[in-house]
Tab-separated table of C-alpha atoms and ligand atoms in Angstrom:
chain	number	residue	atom	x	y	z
A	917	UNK	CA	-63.313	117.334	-82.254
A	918	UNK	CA	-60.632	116.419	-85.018
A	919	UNK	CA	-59.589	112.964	-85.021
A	920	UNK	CA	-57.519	110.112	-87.326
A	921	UNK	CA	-59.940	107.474	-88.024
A	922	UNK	CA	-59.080	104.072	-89.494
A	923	UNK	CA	-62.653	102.975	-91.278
A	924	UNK	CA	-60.651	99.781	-92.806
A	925	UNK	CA	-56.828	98.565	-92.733
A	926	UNK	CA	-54.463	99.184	-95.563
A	927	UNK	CA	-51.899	101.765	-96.689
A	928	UNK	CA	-51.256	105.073	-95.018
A	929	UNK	CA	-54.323	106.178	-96.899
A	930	UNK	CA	-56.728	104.567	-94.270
A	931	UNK	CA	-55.799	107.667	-91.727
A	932	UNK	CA	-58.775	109.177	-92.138
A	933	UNK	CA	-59.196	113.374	-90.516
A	934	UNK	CA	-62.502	112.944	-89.172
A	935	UNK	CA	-64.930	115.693	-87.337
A	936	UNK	CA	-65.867	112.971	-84.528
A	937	UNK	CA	-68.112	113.413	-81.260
A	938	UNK	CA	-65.564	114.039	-77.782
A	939	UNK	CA	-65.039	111.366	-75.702
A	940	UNK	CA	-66.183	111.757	-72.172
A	941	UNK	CA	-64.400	110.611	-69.155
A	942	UNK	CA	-65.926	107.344	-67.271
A	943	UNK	CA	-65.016	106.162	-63.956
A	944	UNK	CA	-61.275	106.206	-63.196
A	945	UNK	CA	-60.406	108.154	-66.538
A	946	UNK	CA	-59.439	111.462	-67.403
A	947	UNK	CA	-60.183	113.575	-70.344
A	948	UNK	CA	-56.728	115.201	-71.854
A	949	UNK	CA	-56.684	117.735	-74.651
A	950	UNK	CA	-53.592	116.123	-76.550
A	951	UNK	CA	-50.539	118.529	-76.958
A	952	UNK	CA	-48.456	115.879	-78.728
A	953	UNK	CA	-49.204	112.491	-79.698
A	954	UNK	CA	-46.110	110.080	-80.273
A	955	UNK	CA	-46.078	108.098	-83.642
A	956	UNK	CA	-44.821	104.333	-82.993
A	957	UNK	CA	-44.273	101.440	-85.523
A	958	UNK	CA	-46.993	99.707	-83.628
A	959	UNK	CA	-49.766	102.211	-85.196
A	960	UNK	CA	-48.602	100.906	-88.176
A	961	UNK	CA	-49.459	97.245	-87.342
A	962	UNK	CA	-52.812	98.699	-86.161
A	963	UNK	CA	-53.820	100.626	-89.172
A	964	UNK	CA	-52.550	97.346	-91.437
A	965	UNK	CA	-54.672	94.664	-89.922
A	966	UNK	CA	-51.116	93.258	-88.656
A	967	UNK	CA	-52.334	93.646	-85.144
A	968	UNK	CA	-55.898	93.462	-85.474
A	969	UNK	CA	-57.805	95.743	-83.525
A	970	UNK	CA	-61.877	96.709	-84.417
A	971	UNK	CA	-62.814	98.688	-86.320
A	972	UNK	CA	-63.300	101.872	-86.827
A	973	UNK	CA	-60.671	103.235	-84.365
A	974	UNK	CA	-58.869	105.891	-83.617
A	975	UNK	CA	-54.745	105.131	-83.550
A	976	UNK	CA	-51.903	106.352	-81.130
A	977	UNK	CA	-50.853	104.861	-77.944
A	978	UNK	CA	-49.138	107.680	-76.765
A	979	UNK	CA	-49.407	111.189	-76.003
A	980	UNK	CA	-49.311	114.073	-73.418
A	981	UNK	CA	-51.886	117.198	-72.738
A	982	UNK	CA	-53.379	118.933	-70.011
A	983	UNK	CA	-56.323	117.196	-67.832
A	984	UNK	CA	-59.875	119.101	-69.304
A	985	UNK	CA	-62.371	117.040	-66.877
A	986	UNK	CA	-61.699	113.546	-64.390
A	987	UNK	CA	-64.713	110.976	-64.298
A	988	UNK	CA	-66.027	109.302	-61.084
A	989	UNK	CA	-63.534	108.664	-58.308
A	990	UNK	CA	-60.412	110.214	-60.011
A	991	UNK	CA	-58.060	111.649	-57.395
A	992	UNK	CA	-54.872	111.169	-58.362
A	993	UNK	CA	-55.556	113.831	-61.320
A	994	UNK	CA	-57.498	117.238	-61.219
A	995	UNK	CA	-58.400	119.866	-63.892
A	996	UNK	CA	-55.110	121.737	-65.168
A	997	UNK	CA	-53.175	118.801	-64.459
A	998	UNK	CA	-49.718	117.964	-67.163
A	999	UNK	CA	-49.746	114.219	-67.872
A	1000	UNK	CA	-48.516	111.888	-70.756
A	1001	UNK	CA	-49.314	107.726	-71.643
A	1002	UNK	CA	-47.460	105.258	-73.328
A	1003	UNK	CA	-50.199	102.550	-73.802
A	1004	UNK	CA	-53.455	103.969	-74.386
A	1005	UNK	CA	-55.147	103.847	-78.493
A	1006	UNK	CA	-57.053	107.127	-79.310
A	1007	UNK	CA	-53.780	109.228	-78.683
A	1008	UNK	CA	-54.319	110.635	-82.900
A	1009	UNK	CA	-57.025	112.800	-81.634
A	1010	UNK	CA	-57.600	116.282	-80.001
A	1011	UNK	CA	-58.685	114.754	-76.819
A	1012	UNK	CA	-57.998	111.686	-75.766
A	1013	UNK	CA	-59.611	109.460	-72.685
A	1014	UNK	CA	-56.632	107.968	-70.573
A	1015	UNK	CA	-57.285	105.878	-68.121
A	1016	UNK	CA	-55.790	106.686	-64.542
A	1017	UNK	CA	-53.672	103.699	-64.449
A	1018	UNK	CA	-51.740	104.699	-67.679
A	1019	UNK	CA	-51.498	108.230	-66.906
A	1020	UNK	CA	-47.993	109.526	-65.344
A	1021	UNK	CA	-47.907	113.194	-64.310
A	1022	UNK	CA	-45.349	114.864	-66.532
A	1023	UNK	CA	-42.838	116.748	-64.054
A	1024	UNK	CA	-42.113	120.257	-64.263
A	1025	UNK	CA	-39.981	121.719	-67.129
A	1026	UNK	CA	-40.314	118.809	-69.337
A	1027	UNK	CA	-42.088	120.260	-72.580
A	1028	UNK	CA	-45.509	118.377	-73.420
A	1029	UNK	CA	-44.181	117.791	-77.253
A	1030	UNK	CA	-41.396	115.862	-75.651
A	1031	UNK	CA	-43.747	114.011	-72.929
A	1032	UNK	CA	-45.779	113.024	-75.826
A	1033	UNK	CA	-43.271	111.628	-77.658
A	1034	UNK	CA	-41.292	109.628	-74.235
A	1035	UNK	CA	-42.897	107.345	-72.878
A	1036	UNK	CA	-43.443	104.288	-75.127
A	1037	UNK	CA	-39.790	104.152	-76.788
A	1038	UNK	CA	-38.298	105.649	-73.810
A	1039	UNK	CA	-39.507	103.032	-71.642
A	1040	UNK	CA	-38.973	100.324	-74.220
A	1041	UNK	CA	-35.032	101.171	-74.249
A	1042	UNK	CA	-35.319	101.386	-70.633
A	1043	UNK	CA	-36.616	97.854	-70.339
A	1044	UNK	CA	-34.482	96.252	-72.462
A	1045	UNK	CA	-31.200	97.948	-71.101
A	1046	UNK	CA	-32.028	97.262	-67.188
A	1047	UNK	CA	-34.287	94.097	-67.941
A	1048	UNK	CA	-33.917	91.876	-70.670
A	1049	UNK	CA	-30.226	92.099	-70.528
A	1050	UNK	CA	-28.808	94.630	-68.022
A	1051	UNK	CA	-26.084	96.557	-69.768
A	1052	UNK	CA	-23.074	96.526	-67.152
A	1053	UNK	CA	-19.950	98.997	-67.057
A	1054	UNK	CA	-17.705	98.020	-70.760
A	1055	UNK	CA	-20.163	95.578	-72.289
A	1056	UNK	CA	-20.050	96.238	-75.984
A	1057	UNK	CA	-23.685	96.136	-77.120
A	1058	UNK	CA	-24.998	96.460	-80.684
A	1059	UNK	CA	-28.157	98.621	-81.397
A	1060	UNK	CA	-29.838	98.780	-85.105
A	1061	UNK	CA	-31.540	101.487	-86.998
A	1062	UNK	CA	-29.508	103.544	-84.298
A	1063	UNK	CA	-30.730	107.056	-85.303
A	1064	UNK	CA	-34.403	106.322	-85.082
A	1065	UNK	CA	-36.805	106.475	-82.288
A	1066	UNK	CA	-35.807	103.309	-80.774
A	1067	UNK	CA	-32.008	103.665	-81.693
A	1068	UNK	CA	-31.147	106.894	-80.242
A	1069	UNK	CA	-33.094	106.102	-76.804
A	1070	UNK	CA	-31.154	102.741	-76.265
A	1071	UNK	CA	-27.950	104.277	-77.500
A	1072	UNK	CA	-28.398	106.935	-74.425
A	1073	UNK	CA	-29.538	104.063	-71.820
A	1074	UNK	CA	-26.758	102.164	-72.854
A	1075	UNK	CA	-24.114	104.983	-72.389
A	1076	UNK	CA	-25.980	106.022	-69.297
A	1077	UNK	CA	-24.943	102.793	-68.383
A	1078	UNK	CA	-21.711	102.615	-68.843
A	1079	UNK	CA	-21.557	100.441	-72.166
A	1080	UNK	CA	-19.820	100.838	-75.135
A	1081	UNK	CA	-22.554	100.999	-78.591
A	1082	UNK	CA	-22.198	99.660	-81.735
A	1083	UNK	CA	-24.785	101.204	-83.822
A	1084	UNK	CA	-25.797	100.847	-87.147
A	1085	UNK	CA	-27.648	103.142	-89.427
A	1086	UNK	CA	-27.988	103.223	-93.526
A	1087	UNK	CA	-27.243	106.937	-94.309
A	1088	UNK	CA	-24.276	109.306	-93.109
A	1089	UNK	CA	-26.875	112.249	-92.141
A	1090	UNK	CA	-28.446	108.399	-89.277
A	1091	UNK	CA	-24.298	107.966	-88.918
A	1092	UNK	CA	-23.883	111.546	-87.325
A	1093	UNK	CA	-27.435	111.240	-85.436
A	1094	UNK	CA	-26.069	108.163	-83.909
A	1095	UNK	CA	-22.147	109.580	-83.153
A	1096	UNK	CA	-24.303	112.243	-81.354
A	1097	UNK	CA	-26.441	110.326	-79.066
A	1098	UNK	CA	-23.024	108.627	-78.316
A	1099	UNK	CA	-22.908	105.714	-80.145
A	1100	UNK	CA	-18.817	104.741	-79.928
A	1101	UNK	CA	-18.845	102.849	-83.270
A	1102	UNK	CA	-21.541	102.953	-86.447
A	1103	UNK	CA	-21.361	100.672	-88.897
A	1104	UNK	CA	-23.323	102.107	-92.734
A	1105	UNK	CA	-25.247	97.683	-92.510
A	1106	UNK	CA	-26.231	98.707	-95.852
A	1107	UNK	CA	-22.789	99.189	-97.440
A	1108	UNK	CA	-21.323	96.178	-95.675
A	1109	UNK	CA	-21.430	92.579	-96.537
A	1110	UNK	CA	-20.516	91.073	-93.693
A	1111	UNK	CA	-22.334	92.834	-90.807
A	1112	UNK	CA	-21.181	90.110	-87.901
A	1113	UNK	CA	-17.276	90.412	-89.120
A	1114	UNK	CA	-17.303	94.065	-88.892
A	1115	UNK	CA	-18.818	93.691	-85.079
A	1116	UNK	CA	-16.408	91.024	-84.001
A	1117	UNK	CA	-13.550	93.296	-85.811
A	1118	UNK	CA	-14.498	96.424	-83.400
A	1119	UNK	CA	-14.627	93.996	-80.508
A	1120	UNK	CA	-11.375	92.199	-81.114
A	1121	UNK	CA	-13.083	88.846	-81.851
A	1122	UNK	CA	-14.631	88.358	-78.546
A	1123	UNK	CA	-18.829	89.816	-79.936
A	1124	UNK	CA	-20.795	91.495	-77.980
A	1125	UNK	CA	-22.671	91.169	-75.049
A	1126	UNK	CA	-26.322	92.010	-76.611
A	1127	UNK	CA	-28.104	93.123	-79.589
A	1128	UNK	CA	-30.908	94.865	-79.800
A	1129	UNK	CA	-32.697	94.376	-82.770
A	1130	UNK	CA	-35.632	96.328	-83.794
A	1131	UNK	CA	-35.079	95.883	-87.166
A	1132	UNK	CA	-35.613	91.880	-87.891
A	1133	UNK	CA	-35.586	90.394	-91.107
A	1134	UNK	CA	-32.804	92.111	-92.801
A	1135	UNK	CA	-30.156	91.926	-89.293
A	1136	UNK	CA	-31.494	88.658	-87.536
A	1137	UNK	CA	-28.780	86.173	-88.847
A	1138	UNK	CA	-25.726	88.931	-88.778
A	1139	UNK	CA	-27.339	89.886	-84.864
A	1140	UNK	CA	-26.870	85.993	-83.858
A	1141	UNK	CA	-23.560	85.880	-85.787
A	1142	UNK	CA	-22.073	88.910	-83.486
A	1143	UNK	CA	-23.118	87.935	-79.998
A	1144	UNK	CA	-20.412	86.518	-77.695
A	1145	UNK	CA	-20.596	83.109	-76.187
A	1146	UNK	CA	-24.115	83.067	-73.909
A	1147	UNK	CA	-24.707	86.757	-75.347
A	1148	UNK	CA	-28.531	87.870	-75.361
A	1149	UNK	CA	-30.576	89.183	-78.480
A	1150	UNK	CA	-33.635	90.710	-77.825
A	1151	UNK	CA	-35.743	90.517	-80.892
A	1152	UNK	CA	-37.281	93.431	-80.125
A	1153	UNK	CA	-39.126	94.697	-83.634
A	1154	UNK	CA	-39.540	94.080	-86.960
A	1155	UNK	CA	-39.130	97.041	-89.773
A	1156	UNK	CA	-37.802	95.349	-91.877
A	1157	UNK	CA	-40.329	92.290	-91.553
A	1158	UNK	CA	-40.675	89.206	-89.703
A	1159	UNK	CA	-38.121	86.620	-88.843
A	1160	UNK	CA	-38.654	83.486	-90.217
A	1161	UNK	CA	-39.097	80.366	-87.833
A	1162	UNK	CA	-35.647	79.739	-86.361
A	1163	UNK	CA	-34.131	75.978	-85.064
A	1164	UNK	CA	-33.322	76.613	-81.322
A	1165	UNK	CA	-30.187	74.335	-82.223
A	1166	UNK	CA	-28.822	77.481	-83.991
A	1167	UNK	CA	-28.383	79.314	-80.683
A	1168	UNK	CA	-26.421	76.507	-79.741
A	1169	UNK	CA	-24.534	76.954	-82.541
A	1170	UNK	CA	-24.223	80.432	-81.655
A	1171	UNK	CA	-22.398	79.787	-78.831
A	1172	UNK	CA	-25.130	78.905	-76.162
A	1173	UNK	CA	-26.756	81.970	-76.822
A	1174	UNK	CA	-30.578	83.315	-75.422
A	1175	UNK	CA	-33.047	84.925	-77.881
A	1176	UNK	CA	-36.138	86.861	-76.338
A	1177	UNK	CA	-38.815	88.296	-78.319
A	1178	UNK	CA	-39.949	90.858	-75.118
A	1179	UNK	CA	-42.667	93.469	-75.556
A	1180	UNK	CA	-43.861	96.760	-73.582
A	1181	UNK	CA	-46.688	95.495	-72.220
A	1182	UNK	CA	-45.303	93.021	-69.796
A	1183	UNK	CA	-42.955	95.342	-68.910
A	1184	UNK	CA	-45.477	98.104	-67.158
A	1185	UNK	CA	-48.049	95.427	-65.982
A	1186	UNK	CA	-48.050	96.859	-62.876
A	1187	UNK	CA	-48.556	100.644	-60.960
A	1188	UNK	CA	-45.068	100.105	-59.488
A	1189	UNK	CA	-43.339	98.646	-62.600
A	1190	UNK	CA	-44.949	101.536	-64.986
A	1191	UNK	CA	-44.225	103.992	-62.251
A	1192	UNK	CA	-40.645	103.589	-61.883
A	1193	UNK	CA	-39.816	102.923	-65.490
A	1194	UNK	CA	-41.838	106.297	-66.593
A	1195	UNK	CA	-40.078	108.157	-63.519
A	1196	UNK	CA	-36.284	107.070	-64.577
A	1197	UNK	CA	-37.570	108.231	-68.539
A	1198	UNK	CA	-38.441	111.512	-67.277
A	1199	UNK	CA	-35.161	111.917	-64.664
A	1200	UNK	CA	-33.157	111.455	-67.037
A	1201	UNK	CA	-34.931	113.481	-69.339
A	1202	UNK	CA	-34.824	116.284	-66.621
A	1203	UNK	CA	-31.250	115.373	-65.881
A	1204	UNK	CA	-30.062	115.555	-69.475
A	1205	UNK	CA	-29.036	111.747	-70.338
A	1206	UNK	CA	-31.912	111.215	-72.148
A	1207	UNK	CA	-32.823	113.683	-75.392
A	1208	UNK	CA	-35.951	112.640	-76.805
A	1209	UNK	CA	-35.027	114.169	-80.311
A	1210	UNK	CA	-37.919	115.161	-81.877
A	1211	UNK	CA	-36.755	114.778	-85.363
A	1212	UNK	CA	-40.476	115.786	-87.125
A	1213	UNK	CA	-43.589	117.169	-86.179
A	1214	UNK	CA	-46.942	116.778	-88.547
A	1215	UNK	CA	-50.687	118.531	-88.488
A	1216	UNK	CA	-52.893	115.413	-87.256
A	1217	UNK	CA	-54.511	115.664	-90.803
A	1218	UNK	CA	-50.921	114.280	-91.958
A	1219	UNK	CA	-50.982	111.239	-89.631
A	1220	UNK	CA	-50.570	109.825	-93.418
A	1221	UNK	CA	-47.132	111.185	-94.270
A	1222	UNK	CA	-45.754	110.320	-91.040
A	1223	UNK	CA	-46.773	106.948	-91.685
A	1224	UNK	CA	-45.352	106.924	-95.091
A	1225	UNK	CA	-42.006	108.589	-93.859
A	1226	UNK	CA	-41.535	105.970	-90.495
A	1227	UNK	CA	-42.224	102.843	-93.156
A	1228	UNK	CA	-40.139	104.580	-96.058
A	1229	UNK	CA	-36.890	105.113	-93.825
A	1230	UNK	CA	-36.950	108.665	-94.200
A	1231	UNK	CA	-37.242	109.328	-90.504
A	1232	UNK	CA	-34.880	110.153	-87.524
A	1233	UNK	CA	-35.881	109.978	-84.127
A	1234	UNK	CA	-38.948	110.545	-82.784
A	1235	UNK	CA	-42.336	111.177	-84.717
A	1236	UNK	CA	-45.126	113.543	-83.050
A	1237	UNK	CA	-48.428	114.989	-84.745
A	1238	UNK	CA	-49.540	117.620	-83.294
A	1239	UNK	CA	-52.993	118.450	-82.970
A	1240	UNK	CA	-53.340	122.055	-83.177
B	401	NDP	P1	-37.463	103.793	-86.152
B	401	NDP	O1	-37.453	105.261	-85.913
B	401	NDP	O2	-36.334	102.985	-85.655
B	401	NDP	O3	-37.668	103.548	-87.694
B	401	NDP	C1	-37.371	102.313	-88.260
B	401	NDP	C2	-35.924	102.285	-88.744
B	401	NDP	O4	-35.592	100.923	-89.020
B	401	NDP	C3	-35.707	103.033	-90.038
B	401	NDP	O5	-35.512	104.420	-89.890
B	401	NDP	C4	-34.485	102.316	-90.593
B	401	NDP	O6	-33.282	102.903	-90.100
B	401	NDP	C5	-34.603	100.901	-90.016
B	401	NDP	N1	-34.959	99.954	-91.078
B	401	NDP	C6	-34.136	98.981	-91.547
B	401	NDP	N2	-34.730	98.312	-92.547
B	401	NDP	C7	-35.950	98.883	-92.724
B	401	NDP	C8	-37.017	98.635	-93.643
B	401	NDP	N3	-36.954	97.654	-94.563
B	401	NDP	N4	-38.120	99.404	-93.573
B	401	NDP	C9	-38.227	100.374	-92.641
B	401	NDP	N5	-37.236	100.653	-91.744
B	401	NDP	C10	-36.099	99.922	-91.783
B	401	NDP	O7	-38.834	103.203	-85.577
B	401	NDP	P2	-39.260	103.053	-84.061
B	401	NDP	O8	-38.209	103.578	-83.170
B	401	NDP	O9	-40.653	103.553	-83.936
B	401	NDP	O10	-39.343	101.454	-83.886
B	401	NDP	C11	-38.217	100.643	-84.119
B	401	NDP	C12	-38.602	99.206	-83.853
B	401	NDP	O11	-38.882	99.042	-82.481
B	401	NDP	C13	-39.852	98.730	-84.601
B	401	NDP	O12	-39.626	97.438	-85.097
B	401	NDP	C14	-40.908	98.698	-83.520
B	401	NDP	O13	-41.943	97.779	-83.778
B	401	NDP	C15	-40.075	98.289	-82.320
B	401	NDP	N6	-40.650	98.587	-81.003
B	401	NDP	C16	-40.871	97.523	-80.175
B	401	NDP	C17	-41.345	97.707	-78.915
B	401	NDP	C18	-41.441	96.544	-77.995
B	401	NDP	O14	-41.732	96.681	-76.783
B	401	NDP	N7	-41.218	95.343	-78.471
B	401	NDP	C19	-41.763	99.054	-78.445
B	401	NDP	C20	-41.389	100.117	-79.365
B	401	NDP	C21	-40.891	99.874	-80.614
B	401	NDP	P3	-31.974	102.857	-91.085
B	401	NDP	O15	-32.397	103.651	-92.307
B	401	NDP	O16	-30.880	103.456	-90.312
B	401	NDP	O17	-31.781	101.408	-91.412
């Protein structure tokens, strides 16, 4: 089968097209043929050397496909069956091995390209909005890089919610992206000077309840600046780079603030946790709150493009390469 193989970290270069041997099923697994396979700013810490993983390997947490064989004792899944994963590497790949306990059976009339591009953002804005800090009915929230993967799904959890968004975005084309998915305000961050003025301008001083901030280096100080007294930011990502060390005394500062740094994984560490967060992703997927906008689709053999389009800001929502 055709796969993305990373031989060595580095560049975008690294994502190899490889004619590999298929994988085969072992106990408690299931063999998919991939329909879509979601690209994530993680794979980019994988293929860097950022997150270390092994080498060689093949990239991509998440996906969806149809069920081609089940190893030993699989009965939750048969032959035929629709599912899609969110935490699972070897997703760049015509067939991917999933392990039962990451696989969620993707309900009727939700499209596989969309399944395969849900789960892992979709149930990182859902974690953050109903976990880390539970948007209630009129809290003004702010949400960076709102028109990208990330931004648009919070942006919809958040309005879902009943909360007002302040998104921000660096181009018009993000601004009308973000308008769309419902954000109430967007501010251009990269034509303003004062990012945390502009926030506590649209919120008549008071700052809002949370940020979520995916992007990091570039926002951190103006996020901290535009939370209200015990406000939460969830440090949630890091496009633009890595936050430097921070004194906890500036959170006093801040106004008695909370920072988290919260990731997927110990979000879904359980059946029942990954369960219900996947099932309210697809609802309102099925209900229409939630529009996974696939914004661009690439051959697998152009895993490197999409790379070099996620890193080079070119990119609006979500990212899938599709195998065949
Ligand atoms: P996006 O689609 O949001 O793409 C990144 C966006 O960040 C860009 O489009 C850009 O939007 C903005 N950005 C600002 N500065 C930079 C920069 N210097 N370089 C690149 N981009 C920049 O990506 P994703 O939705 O895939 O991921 C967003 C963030 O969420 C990432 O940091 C990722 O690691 C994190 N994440 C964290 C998870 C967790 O559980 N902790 C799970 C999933 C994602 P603009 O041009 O509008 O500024």
């Amino acid at each position: 089968m055709r796969a993305v193989v990373v031989r060595s970290h580095g560049g975008p270069e690294v994502l190899e097209s490889a004619e590999v041997d298929a994988p085969t099923p072992g106990a408690g697994e299931v063999l998919v043929e991939v329909a879509a396979a979601g690209v994530n700013y993680i794979d980019t810490y994988h293929r860097t050397g950022a997150y270390p993983l092994p080498l060689p390997f093949t990239p991509g947490l998440e996906g969806a496909g149809r069920v081609v064989a089940v190893g030993e004792g699989v009965t939750e899944f048969a032959v035929g069956d629709r599912v899609a994963w969110g935490n699972t590497l070897g997703s760049y790949a015509e067939h991917a091995v999933v392990p039962v306990s990451d696989a969620i059976a993707v309900p009727d009339g939700v499209d596989l390209e969309i399944a395969g591009g849900a789960l892992l953002q979709g149930m990182t804005a859902h974690y953050l909005t109903h976990s880390t800090y539970p948007v209630r009915q009129g809290d003004a929230v702010l949400v960076h890089a709102a028109a990208g993967g990330m931004g648009l799904a919070l942006t919809q959890f958040v309005k879902a919610l009943g909360g007002r968004v302040i998104g921000t975005v660096s181009t018009e084309e993000k601004e009308r992206l973000a308008r769309e998915a419902g954000a109430d305000e967007v501010i251009r961050y990269t034509e303003t000077d004062d990012l945390a003025a502009e926030v506590r301008r649209l919120t008549d001083g008071a700052g809002v309840a949370a940020v979520y901030d995916g992007v990091g280096a570039t926002t951190f100080d103006a996020s901290l600046a535009s939370l209200r007294p015990r406000g939460v930011l969830a440090l949630f990502g890091a496009a633009s780079g890595p936050v430097p060390p921070v004194d906890p005394q500036r959170l006093n500062a801040a106004g008695s603030v909370f920072l988290t740094r919260p990731t997927l994984k110990h979000h879904v560490a359980s059946r029942e946790e990954l369960t219900w967060r996947a099932g309210d992703v697809f609802r309102a997927i099925a209900e229409g709150t939630l529009t996974i906008r696939v914004g661009h689709r690439y051959p697998l053999a152009e895993a490197a493009t999409a790379h070099a389009d996620l890193q080079g800001r070119r990119t609006t929502g979500k990212l899938v390469l599709l195998p065949r």
